[in-house]
Amino acid sequence: MSFLNPSALALVALALPIIALYFLKLRRQPYTVSSTYLWRRLLRDTAANAPWQRLQPNLLLLLQLLILALLVLALARPFSWTEAAAGDHVILILDTSASMQATDMAPNRLAEAVKRARRLIDALPGSARVTLIAAGSDTRVLLSGSTDRARTHEALEALSPGTGSSDLSDALNLAAAIAARERDPETIILSDGNVTLPEHLAIPGRVRYIPIGRGAAEPDAIVPNQAITALSLRPIAGGNALIAFVQVTNFGTTSIERRLSLYADGHLVAARTLSLPPERPLPLTFDDISADVSVVEARLEGEDALALDDVAWAVPPARRTLQVDLVGPGNRFLETALSLLPGLEVAAIQPRDYLSDGCPSADETCRRADITIFDNTTPEGELPPGAMLFIAPPRATSIFSVTGQLEGPVPIPAQADEPLLRYVDLRGVQIQQAFRIPLPEWARAVVVADVSTDRCEAPCPLLFVGEVEGRRVAVLTFDLRKSDLPLRVAFPILIANLMDFLSAGAGGADIPTWVRPGQPVTFHAPPEAEAILITRPDGTTERVEIEDGRAVYSDTTWLGIYEVAWVPSGMAVGQGERLLGRFAVNLFDPQESALAPKSSLPVQGTARTDIGEAGHRGRREWWRPLAWGALALLMAEWLYAHRGALSRLRGTIVALAQRPTSTHGHSGRAA
C-alpha cells in the first residue's frame, strides 16, 4: 500500500483537539434523583469529562476518531498495485498490424492480446466504461464508452489481424481526446511494440503498455524470422527478357538456411538454397525471365514465426518509350547509365542550344520531352512542362533555392525503408563538394548529409524528390564528377530508380508495380471508360467510380496481385472489360518482420505511472471506499449521539398513531 498524497497524513494531528475536547468537563444542569443505581453509566461519562482524568471508554469518541482516520486516509489517496485496469473510463488500444499474426504465442499474438483484454475487462467494476480501438494500417473505434460487457466481448471476438504496419499516432491522439473529457481515465496499449509513435504526446490520466510476444519482459528478446523484403522486375537491354531483384533478410541472431523458389505465371523457374547471415539483408538477382511474363512470385519454403513475409509478388513495369532530354556539358557516366535502361530515348543537348531544342516556350509544334535532366546547369527561362532531374544546379530556380556550398558531406539515407534507395548502398561514398539547397516544402529528403560529421542544419539534403506544379522533380545536389558514386554498382541502380519515379509523373505507367497494405492507389482512366473494376487476390471484384478522369482504390488489405480493368461507356460489367494493368501488394516492412517484442514504449500520461517487473501493472486507488466509510460512520455517530431524542420522537409518533379518533354517528344511551 502506497500513498499519492502522503503529506495529508499529517492531518491525523487533528485527533489531539478531539481528545482534548473530550477531556474538558461539560456544563451540566443539577437534578435531584431518588437513586444513582440507574445513572452509573451517566456518571462514567461525567467522570470522563472531568479535567485530567484517565481516558474512559466512550463510543462517541471512538466513532469520531474513526471518522477522522478514514477522512485523513482518503485525502492521502492510498493505492495498491493491480494487474487489472483501474479507472472510470478504460481505453484499450489493440495492435492489429501484420506482426500480431506471429505464431510465437499460440495461436497468434492478437489472440493473446484479446485474451488479456478480456481479463482486464472482466475485472472492472460494473460502472466502468470501456472504449476499444483497433490500430493497424488504419484506426477503428470498435466500441465507445460502453458498460455492456457482452457487447465488449463480441467486439473483441470479431477482431482480426491486419496485413500492414501499425501507426499508433492516430489511435493515441484519439485516446488523448477521449481521456481529456474524463475524470479518471486509463489508457492501455496491448501490442508487441513494433509500432510508430507520435512525438511529444502526453495522454491525460494513466497510460500502461502491456507487451505481447514471447520474451516480452526481456529487453533483448529475439524471435527468429526470415522475410522477403524486396522484389522487383526490370527489363534488360533490348527488352527481350527481365531480371528479378530479390532481397531476403534474416531477422534472427544466428545464420540459417532457407530455400527460395521463384515462379513465373505459376511455373517454377528458379530455386536456390540460401545461407542467410544474421540481422543482414542478402540481395539476389535472377536473369533470363521471359519478358512476356505477367506475374512473378518469390517464396521462402519452410516455416517461421510469420508467414506473411515469406512470399512476395511482382509485375513487370509497363512498356512505353519516354523522351528524355539530357541538358549539360556532357557526362559519360550518366549517358551510359541512361543507355542501359529500356524504354528511354535520350537526346543530349548543350546548354547553349537548349532553348531552341528543348522548347520551354509555348510553341506546341516542336518536340517536348517527358523527362528533362539538367546536369550542372539550370534553364534561364521557364521550366519545361514535364518531369525534371537536376544534378548539381549552380543557380536557384522558381521551385528551389541555392544558398551556398557544403564541403565533403557524408551521405546517409534519410529513411531506412526509402523505396528510391532499394539495392543502393551508399556506405563509403566520397563526395568532394555539394550545393547547399534548403529542403523545399513540396519535397521529401531521400539522401542527407550526416549531421554528426557535417556542418549543416538537419535536414541537409543531398537528394530530394517531390511533386510541384503538377510534375515530379528530383534534385541531386552534388556533381557526379566530384564523387566516386559513378564508379560504384549503386549508381546505375539509383538512376534507374529515379527514372521510374519520374516516369510515373511524366505520362508513364500511372499504376504502381507494388504498394504496401492499406496504401491507396490512383488510376488515370481512359476518356471512354465508365468505371474501373478491381479484381482482388481472393477473386472478388469491386467497381470503382471515376471522378475527373481518376479512380481511387484504397482497400488494399489483401497481399497478392490485383488486376485493374476498365468498363467502356454503355457496357455492363462482364461485357468487354479491358485490362488496364496489375499491381502487387507486399508487406516489405522491416518493422513488422523484426518480431522481437519491445519491453517498454516511450508513451507518457499526465498521471504518474510506475511500471513493475512485468511492465504492465495498474494502480487501484482506495479513497472512494474510505470516503464512503467515513460518511457512513458520521451518520452512525449522529444517530448514536441523538438516540435519546430519536427515542422520544419515536414514542411521540407511536402515541399519536394509537390515540383513538373521534367519530360521528355514535349511538346514544339506551332509554
XYZ file of C-alpha atoms in Angstrom:
671
model
C 0.000 0.000 0.000
C 1.335 3.404 -1.009
C 0.010 6.959 -0.970
C -0.245 9.501 -3.769
C -0.583 12.384 -1.264
C 1.324 11.242 1.852
C 1.549 14.797 3.226
C -2.174 14.573 4.060
C -1.323 12.052 6.786
C -0.188 14.996 8.900
C -3.868 15.828 9.403
C -4.040 12.923 11.857
C -2.864 15.518 14.401
C -6.467 16.757 14.457
C -7.157 13.829 16.774
C -5.451 15.771 19.587
C -8.056 18.586 19.815
C -10.843 15.995 19.580
C -9.403 14.114 22.564
C -8.738 17.403 24.372
C -12.370 18.434 23.940
C -13.376 15.052 25.297
C -11.332 15.704 28.467
C -12.947 19.073 29.089
C -15.778 18.969 31.573
C -19.166 19.800 30.150
C -21.514 22.199 31.938
C -24.470 20.178 33.165
C -27.680 21.168 35.000
C -28.039 19.608 38.508
C -31.094 17.418 39.160
C -32.158 15.577 42.312
C -32.851 11.886 41.810
C -34.013 9.175 44.163
C -31.224 6.727 43.339
C -27.980 6.682 41.354
C -28.100 2.967 40.573
C -29.557 3.501 37.126
C -27.291 6.503 36.479
C -23.863 4.829 36.775
C -23.269 4.973 33.015
C -24.036 8.710 33.059
C -21.651 9.137 35.956
C -18.945 7.376 33.947
C -19.405 9.939 31.161
C -19.329 12.686 33.756
C -16.104 11.335 35.199
C -14.632 11.119 31.744
C -15.445 14.783 31.130
C -13.791 15.889 34.319
C -10.447 17.546 33.531
C -7.272 15.461 33.621
C -8.959 12.148 34.316
C -7.875 8.815 32.860
C -9.388 8.235 29.435
C -12.592 6.263 29.806
C -14.200 4.098 27.103
C -16.594 6.210 25.029
C -18.298 5.089 21.828
C -18.803 8.627 20.519
C -15.110 9.409 20.873
C -14.202 6.167 19.120
C -16.559 6.936 16.240
C -15.202 10.466 15.876
C -11.610 9.238 15.793
C -12.502 6.572 13.212
C -14.211 9.199 11.051
C -11.099 11.385 11.228
C -8.831 8.432 10.387
C -10.886 7.483 7.335
C -11.019 11.080 6.067
C -7.265 11.512 6.502
C -6.584 8.248 4.672
C -8.926 9.270 1.851
C -7.119 12.603 1.488
C -3.774 10.767 1.383
C -5.111 8.751 -1.628
C -3.854 5.263 -0.814
C -3.434 2.850 -3.720
C -2.326 -0.694 -4.378
C -0.772 -2.281 -7.442
C -3.018 -4.485 -9.514
C -2.836 -6.227 -12.865
C -6.434 -5.240 -13.506
C -7.411 -1.945 -15.083
C -8.275 0.860 -12.711
C -10.255 3.832 -13.906
C -13.746 5.154 -14.535
C -13.118 5.020 -18.289
C -10.663 2.448 -19.656
C -9.420 2.960 -23.239
C -7.988 -0.237 -24.720
C -5.804 0.095 -27.839
C -5.154 -3.241 -29.548
C -2.429 -3.511 -32.184
C -3.783 -5.296 -35.290
C -0.711 -4.946 -37.527
C 0.939 -7.743 -39.504
C 3.387 -8.649 -36.740
C 0.437 -9.543 -34.485
C -0.078 -12.583 -36.749
C 3.199 -14.028 -35.450
C 2.742 -17.529 -34.045
C 5.321 -17.372 -31.248
C 2.255 -17.256 -28.967
C -0.458 -19.768 -29.901
C -2.445 -19.295 -32.000
C -1.058 -15.799 -32.634
C -0.197 -12.581 -30.821
C -3.526 -10.901 -31.497
C -5.416 -13.796 -29.912
C -3.199 -13.411 -26.832
C -3.882 -9.660 -26.759
C -7.640 -10.294 -26.972
C -7.412 -12.824 -24.130
C -5.612 -10.324 -21.890
C -8.045 -7.567 -22.834
C -10.948 -9.839 -21.877
C -9.339 -10.468 -18.469
C -8.865 -6.754 -17.886
C -12.485 -6.001 -18.789
C -13.886 -8.791 -16.597
C -12.028 -7.379 -13.581
C -13.545 -3.912 -13.988
C -16.400 -2.714 -11.774
C -19.771 -2.713 -13.463
C -19.911 1.093 -13.645
C -16.582 1.420 -15.521
C -16.879 2.344 -19.190
C -14.751 0.770 -21.925
C -13.606 2.111 -25.290
C -11.988 -0.310 -27.759
C -9.662 0.989 -30.502
C -8.075 -1.221 -33.176
C -4.802 0.221 -34.505
C -3.321 -1.191 -37.703
C -2.732 0.445 -41.071
C -5.836 2.447 -40.144
C -7.545 3.260 -36.833
C -11.017 1.936 -35.991
C -13.165 2.587 -32.909
C -14.848 -0.739 -32.167
C -16.762 0.418 -29.094
C -17.058 3.778 -27.367
C -17.719 4.323 -23.652
C -19.763 1.146 -23.167
C -20.699 -0.552 -19.895
C -22.244 -3.509 -21.747
C -19.747 -6.322 -21.145
C -21.491 -8.648 -23.627
C -21.054 -6.110 -26.459
C -17.454 -5.577 -25.439
C -16.670 -9.290 -25.665
C -18.452 -9.522 -29.022
C -16.314 -6.668 -30.385
C -13.150 -8.387 -29.165
C -14.131 -11.716 -30.711
C -14.780 -10.047 -34.077
C -11.294 -8.502 -34.135
C -8.950 -9.874 -36.817
C -5.275 -9.097 -37.532
C -4.327 -6.911 -40.479
C -1.547 -7.204 -43.036
C 0.039 -3.761 -42.812
C 2.150 -1.734 -40.462
C 0.954 -0.155 -37.222
C 0.987 3.586 -36.737
C -0.317 4.332 -33.239
C -0.279 8.090 -33.835
C -3.961 8.335 -34.765
C -5.019 5.857 -32.071
C -3.103 7.652 -29.310
C -4.315 11.086 -30.413
C -7.860 9.746 -30.355
C -7.297 8.227 -26.899
C -5.903 11.551 -25.663
C -9.004 13.387 -26.925
C -11.314 10.911 -25.183
C -9.295 10.899 -21.936
C -9.262 14.713 -21.794
C -13.038 14.684 -21.178
C -12.873 12.108 -18.372
C -12.232 12.493 -14.645
C -10.308 9.244 -14.080
C -9.219 7.729 -17.420
C -6.727 4.955 -18.067
C -5.273 4.088 -21.482
C -3.911 0.574 -22.000
C -1.892 -0.405 -25.093
C -1.721 -4.104 -25.992
C 0.957 -4.522 -28.648
C 4.293 -6.124 -29.461
C 5.830 -2.645 -29.604
C 6.715 -2.764 -33.327
C 4.784 0.430 -33.961
C 5.169 4.059 -34.991
C 4.506 6.545 -32.180
C 3.663 10.258 -32.207
C 6.197 12.711 -30.859
C 5.682 14.725 -27.684
C 2.211 13.405 -26.820
C 1.086 13.248 -23.190
C -2.184 11.387 -22.715
C -4.412 12.583 -19.840
C -4.613 10.121 -16.967
C -2.683 6.893 -16.604
C -1.070 5.059 -19.515
C 0.019 1.421 -19.488
C 1.726 -0.727 -22.084
C 1.206 -4.494 -21.995
C 3.798 -6.170 -24.255
C 2.610 -9.144 -26.298
C 5.031 -11.760 -27.592
C 7.418 -14.428 -26.443
C 10.052 -12.977 -24.123
C 8.238 -9.632 -23.941
C 9.579 -8.971 -20.426
C 13.169 -9.418 -21.631
C 14.836 -6.317 -23.115
C 16.915 -8.335 -25.627
C 14.326 -10.940 -26.631
C 14.689 -12.330 -30.161
C 12.018 -14.101 -32.200
C 13.711 -15.718 -35.256
C 12.130 -14.765 -38.574
C 13.210 -14.540 -42.200
C 11.467 -12.325 -44.730
C 11.456 -11.322 -48.373
C 11.977 -7.585 -48.015
C 12.178 -6.599 -51.702
C 11.191 -7.942 -55.128
C 11.162 -6.082 -58.422
C 11.430 -6.742 -62.150
C 13.389 -4.693 -64.644
C 13.838 -5.127 -68.396
C 17.380 -5.764 -69.584
C 18.890 -4.047 -72.614
C 16.964 -4.967 -75.729
C 13.754 -5.589 -73.819
C 13.654 -9.330 -74.635
C 13.983 -10.530 -71.033
C 13.549 -9.443 -67.433
C 15.870 -9.525 -64.462
C 14.418 -10.087 -60.977
C 15.936 -8.404 -57.934
C 15.156 -10.180 -54.659
C 16.238 -9.285 -51.136
C 15.927 -11.738 -48.247
C 16.629 -10.637 -44.662
C 17.315 -12.798 -41.620
C 15.987 -11.041 -38.507
C 17.447 -13.667 -36.169
C 20.772 -13.635 -34.366
C 22.168 -16.825 -35.921
C 22.757 -17.909 -39.509
C 20.106 -20.103 -41.087
C 19.442 -21.862 -44.379
C 16.198 -21.274 -46.288
C 15.204 -22.311 -49.788
C 13.956 -19.586 -52.129
C 11.745 -20.501 -55.086
C 10.846 -18.199 -57.968
C 7.671 -18.731 -60.004
C 6.717 -17.043 -63.290
C 2.983 -17.192 -64.006
C 2.727 -20.142 -61.631
C 5.646 -22.135 -63.110
C 8.844 -22.747 -61.162
C 11.722 -21.014 -62.991
C 14.462 -20.939 -60.338
C 15.281 -22.206 -56.834
C 18.235 -21.593 -54.559
C 19.245 -22.711 -51.084
C 20.348 -19.586 -49.208
C 22.667 -19.258 -46.243
C 21.297 -16.161 -44.546
C 23.644 -14.197 -42.259
C 22.142 -12.880 -39.016
C 20.482 -9.459 -38.982
C 21.555 -8.636 -42.534
C 19.839 -8.474 -45.944
C 21.007 -10.752 -48.754
C 20.486 -9.291 -52.273
C 19.936 -11.723 -55.168
C 19.362 -11.490 -58.921
C 17.630 -13.912 -61.299
C 18.279 -13.493 -65.038
C 16.558 -14.580 -68.238
C 12.949 -14.275 -67.126
C 10.652 -14.035 -70.129
C 9.567 -10.502 -70.989
C 6.055 -11.825 -71.651
C 5.503 -12.928 -68.057
C 2.575 -11.342 -66.184
C 3.352 -12.158 -62.546
C 6.485 -13.303 -60.722
C 6.201 -14.823 -57.248
C 9.060 -15.386 -54.782
C 8.525 -17.805 -51.917
C 10.597 -18.877 -48.921
C 9.987 -22.574 -48.370
C 9.558 -23.887 -44.828
C 8.033 -22.234 -41.783
C 8.929 -19.456 -39.377
C 7.070 -17.262 -36.890
C 5.420 -15.048 -39.564
C 4.112 -16.444 -42.846
C 3.043 -13.108 -44.385
C 6.581 -12.022 -45.282
C 7.638 -15.409 -46.716
C 6.008 -14.629 -50.061
C 6.108 -11.638 -52.412
C 4.813 -10.783 -55.879
C 5.998 -8.532 -58.691
C 4.664 -7.401 -62.049
C 6.846 -6.067 -64.902
C 6.807 -2.317 -65.456
C 4.636 -1.009 -68.253
C 6.317 -0.689 -71.639
C 6.464 2.792 -73.118
C 9.194 4.827 -74.792
C 9.857 8.077 -72.942
C 11.553 11.107 -74.481
C 14.443 12.263 -72.269
C 16.426 15.463 -72.787
C 19.883 15.471 -71.158
C 20.939 19.108 -70.909
C 24.559 19.637 -69.861
C 28.185 19.839 -70.875
C 28.400 16.057 -71.280
C 28.616 13.265 -68.720
C 29.732 9.849 -69.957
C 28.770 8.094 -66.689
C 25.234 9.472 -66.781
C 24.798 8.817 -70.504
C 25.936 5.205 -70.046
C 23.571 4.609 -67.121
C 20.646 6.002 -69.133
C 21.522 3.916 -72.201
C 21.183 0.727 -70.126
C 17.531 1.482 -69.345
C 14.974 0.212 -71.856
C 12.107 2.430 -72.913
C 14.133 5.670 -72.889
C 15.003 7.742 -75.957
C 17.764 10.097 -74.793
C 18.771 13.281 -76.597
C 21.955 15.045 -75.395
C 21.697 18.849 -75.636
C 24.273 21.522 -74.863
C 23.007 24.252 -72.523
C 23.521 26.965 -75.197
C 21.256 25.037 -77.579
C 18.553 24.140 -75.084
C 16.157 26.990 -75.794
C 15.802 26.006 -79.436
C 15.749 22.248 -78.937
C 14.041 21.915 -75.568
C 11.045 24.098 -76.338
C 10.387 25.530 -72.872
C 8.280 28.202 -74.593
C 4.643 27.939 -75.643
C 5.498 26.553 -79.098
C 3.384 23.393 -79.356
C 4.824 22.308 -82.724
C 8.297 21.325 -81.540
C 9.362 18.209 -79.725
C 8.707 18.140 -75.943
C 10.491 15.805 -73.558
C 8.729 13.626 -70.986
C 11.756 13.982 -68.667
C 14.387 16.720 -68.722
C 17.726 16.233 -66.940
C 19.738 19.359 -66.138
C 23.336 18.354 -65.393
C 25.422 21.195 -63.898
C 23.088 23.777 -65.373
C 19.722 25.441 -64.842
C 17.457 26.921 -67.527
C 17.437 30.686 -67.883
C 13.818 30.826 -68.992
C 10.754 28.978 -67.821
C 10.984 25.414 -66.606
C 9.879 22.695 -69.041
C 6.424 21.173 -68.521
C 7.488 17.553 -67.936
C 9.281 15.803 -65.102
C 12.765 17.082 -64.212
C 16.002 15.841 -62.667
C 18.513 18.475 -61.536
C 22.110 17.400 -60.891
C 24.341 19.961 -59.115
C 22.237 23.004 -60.071
C 24.502 26.083 -59.773
C 21.636 28.602 -59.535
C 18.233 28.844 -57.931
C 15.022 28.216 -59.844
C 11.386 29.018 -59.195
C 10.956 25.792 -57.207
C 14.120 25.710 -55.046
C 16.939 27.988 -53.873
C 20.723 27.578 -53.682
C 22.294 29.192 -50.614
C 25.929 28.052 -50.706
C 28.200 25.044 -50.793
C 28.883 22.107 -48.495
C 32.389 20.641 -48.330
C 32.916 16.880 -48.127
C 29.439 15.778 -46.992
C 28.938 12.168 -45.855
C 25.759 10.750 -47.459
C 23.319 8.665 -45.427
C 19.727 7.560 -46.182
C 17.054 9.877 -44.810
C 14.828 6.875 -44.040
C 15.647 3.210 -43.544
C 12.970 1.943 -45.962
C 13.259 4.541 -48.735
C 11.989 2.939 -51.998
C 14.326 5.037 -54.184
C 17.335 3.556 -52.369
C 16.334 -0.080 -52.827
C 19.517 -2.040 -53.674
C 21.522 1.215 -53.381
C 24.417 1.011 -50.894
C 25.784 4.469 -50.061
C 28.294 3.358 -47.441
C 31.738 4.742 -48.158
C 30.654 7.059 -50.988
C 33.039 10.037 -51.224
C 31.703 13.475 -52.221
C 34.082 16.399 -52.654
C 31.514 19.173 -52.693
C 27.774 19.735 -52.845
C 25.482 22.714 -53.195
C 23.613 23.774 -50.083
C 19.913 23.696 -51.033
C 17.279 24.047 -48.303
C 14.617 21.351 -48.471
C 11.518 22.866 -50.152
C 8.096 22.384 -48.633
C 6.950 20.227 -51.551
C 9.859 17.773 -51.269
C 10.997 14.898 -49.079
C 14.644 14.076 -48.435
C 15.993 10.794 -49.822
C 19.714 11.203 -49.008
C 21.004 13.667 -46.402
C 24.390 14.708 -45.095
C 25.366 13.134 -41.806
C 24.881 15.995 -39.324
C 27.260 14.332 -36.868
C 30.166 14.936 -39.268
C 28.969 17.840 -41.443
C 28.330 21.440 -40.510
C 24.746 21.818 -41.607
C 21.357 22.093 -40.037
C 19.203 18.999 -40.284
C 17.895 18.135 -42.756
C 20.745 18.937 -45.147
C 19.593 17.122 -48.296
C 21.878 15.648 -50.931
C 18.980 14.135 -52.867
C 15.334 15.104 -52.565
C 12.229 14.408 -54.629
C 8.633 15.554 -54.759
C 5.804 16.878 -56.872
C 5.368 20.573 -57.596
C 3.270 22.448 -60.142
C 1.801 19.168 -61.374
C 5.084 17.397 -62.249
C 7.605 15.261 -60.444
C 11.013 16.691 -59.641
C 14.238 15.181 -58.280
C 17.306 17.188 -57.228
C 20.797 15.734 -56.694
C 22.826 18.490 -55.053
C 26.362 17.311 -55.917
C 28.325 16.965 -59.154
C 28.723 13.328 -60.178
C 32.210 14.092 -61.478
C 33.208 15.264 -57.988
C 32.326 11.988 -56.292
C 33.074 8.290 -56.678
C 29.371 7.356 -56.887
C 29.540 6.753 -60.708
C 32.253 4.143 -60.087
C 30.019 2.079 -57.821
C 27.420 -0.566 -58.620
C 24.837 1.561 -56.803
C 24.972 4.344 -59.429
C 23.060 2.750 -62.351
C 20.530 1.333 -59.867
C 19.959 4.784 -58.371
C 19.490 6.322 -61.829
C 17.044 3.545 -62.759
C 15.044 4.135 -59.562
C 14.944 7.884 -60.229
C 13.760 7.309 -63.793
C 10.986 5.033 -62.501
C 9.919 7.761 -60.084
C 9.979 10.497 -62.720
C 8.281 8.437 -65.414
C 5.190 7.993 -63.202
C 4.728 11.749 -63.310
C 5.656 12.147 -66.972
C 2.778 10.318 -68.549
C 4.283 6.890 -67.974
C 2.516 3.976 -66.339
C 0.484 5.531 -63.546
C -0.286 2.141 -61.990
C 2.490 1.362 -59.482
C 4.114 -2.042 -59.705
C 3.558 -2.554 -55.951
C 2.166 -0.831 -52.874
C 2.100 -1.568 -49.140
C -1.058 -2.894 -47.449
C -3.615 -0.172 -46.878
C -1.964 2.265 -49.303
C -4.476 3.856 -51.728
C -3.864 3.631 -55.475
C -4.917 6.217 -58.039
C -5.704 5.212 -61.637
C -5.961 7.518 -64.649
C -8.890 6.141 -66.607
C -9.195 6.331 -70.404
C -11.666 9.004 -71.620
C -14.089 6.346 -72.866
C -14.096 4.467 -69.525
C -17.266 4.415 -67.446
C -15.834 2.680 -64.355
C -12.810 0.788 -63.051
C -13.005 -2.857 -61.946
C -10.586 -4.206 -59.346
C -10.123 -7.963 -59.006
C -8.625 -8.761 -55.620
C -6.288 -11.685 -54.819
C -9.229 -13.691 -53.426
C -11.007 -13.445 -56.777
C -13.707 -10.971 -55.731
C -14.361 -7.897 -57.872
C -15.140 -4.326 -56.848
C -16.379 -1.489 -59.019
C -14.735 1.924 -58.529
C -16.367 5.029 -59.923
C -14.399 7.591 -61.950
C -14.272 11.256 -60.957
C -12.454 13.847 -63.073
C -10.767 11.108 -65.062
C -9.375 9.380 -61.976
C -10.367 6.471 -59.764
C -9.009 5.913 -56.259
C -8.941 2.455 -54.672
C -7.984 2.082 -51.007
C -8.998 -1.472 -49.978
C -5.515 -2.904 -50.486
C -5.557 -5.080 -47.370
C -5.029 -8.428 -49.126
C -1.470 -9.425 -50.019
C -1.103 -10.533 -53.614
C -1.877 -9.432 -57.179
C -4.680 -7.001 -58.059
C -5.973 -6.735 -61.629
C -7.247 -3.381 -62.892
C -9.691 -3.245 -65.816
C -11.944 -0.556 -67.227
C -15.510 -0.777 -68.477
C -16.296 1.106 -71.728
C -19.206 3.523 -71.625
C -22.544 1.914 -72.331
C -21.377 -1.609 -71.468
C -22.403 -3.593 -68.433
C -19.947 -5.414 -66.214
C -18.912 -8.696 -67.858
C -19.404 -7.385 -71.399
C -15.976 -6.432 -72.642
C -13.821 -5.117 -69.793
C -10.345 -4.162 -70.933
C -7.248 -4.848 -68.847
C -5.544 -1.662 -67.671
C -2.755 -3.274 -65.669
C -1.792 -5.115 -62.488
C -0.119 -4.221 -59.232
C 1.126 -6.185 -56.237
C 0.557 -5.625 -52.511
C 3.560 -6.778 -50.460
C 4.460 -6.384 -46.801
C 8.106 -5.285 -47.302
C 8.256 -3.745 -43.805
C 11.305 -4.488 -41.618
C 9.472 -3.027 -38.613
C 6.820 -5.735 -38.897
C 9.212 -8.555 -39.818
C 11.554 -7.852 -36.888
C 9.372 -9.733 -34.405
C 11.308 -9.093 -31.187
C 8.708 -7.531 -28.843
C 9.554 -4.270 -27.109
C 9.574 -4.466 -23.322
C 8.562 -0.789 -22.998
C 7.157 2.080 -25.065
C 8.010 5.788 -24.646
C 4.389 6.839 -24.113
C 3.607 9.186 -21.245
C 0.489 10.004 -19.307
C -0.207 13.098 -17.244
C -0.693 10.934 -14.135
C 2.357 9.302 -12.620
C 2.626 5.655 -13.689
C 5.090 3.203 -12.179
C 5.968 0.062 -14.125
C 6.597 -3.098 -12.186
C 8.722 -6.107 -13.077
C 6.181 -7.410 -15.542
C 5.893 -3.942 -17.023
C 2.098 -3.959 -17.018
C 0.790 -3.269 -13.508
C -2.005 -0.845 -12.829
C -2.842 1.298 -9.831
C -6.100 0.974 -7.907
C -6.954 3.876 -5.580
C -8.955 3.355 -2.376
C -10.015 6.884 -1.426
C -13.607 6.428 -2.585
C -14.489 3.489 -0.297
C -12.706 5.268 2.550
C -14.739 8.433 1.963
C -17.974 6.431 1.824
C -16.967 4.641 5.037
C -16.338 7.968 6.765
C -19.779 9.191 5.676
C -21.435 6.010 6.994
C -19.668 6.358 10.368
C -20.664 10.028 10.539
C -24.295 9.045 10.136
C -23.914 6.306 12.750
C -22.277 8.773 15.155
C -25.116 11.265 14.686
C -27.750 8.587 15.275
C -25.974 7.390 18.408
C -25.498 10.902 19.798
C -29.185 11.707 19.310
C -30.550 8.335 20.254
C -32.475 9.803 23.246
C -34.184 12.480 21.204
C -34.895 9.994 18.465
C -36.375 7.583 21.015
C -38.652 10.280 22.411
C -39.671 11.279 18.900
C -40.473 7.679 18.100
C -42.580 7.385 21.269
C -44.477 10.527 20.391
C -45.182 9.247 16.897
C -46.379 5.899 18.263
C -48.615 7.592 20.822
C -50.155 9.798 18.198
C -50.749 6.810 15.998
C -52.510 4.899 18.834
C -54.728 7.810 20.025
C -58.417 6.996 19.352
C -60.053 9.283 16.833
C -63.487 10.845 17.422
C -66.255 9.525 15.216
C -69.634 10.907 14.240
C -72.871 8.983 14.485
C -72.286 7.366 17.941
C -75.439 5.751 19.153
C -76.970 7.439 22.219
C -77.513 5.818 25.576
C -80.346 3.397 25.610
C -83.503 4.844 27.054
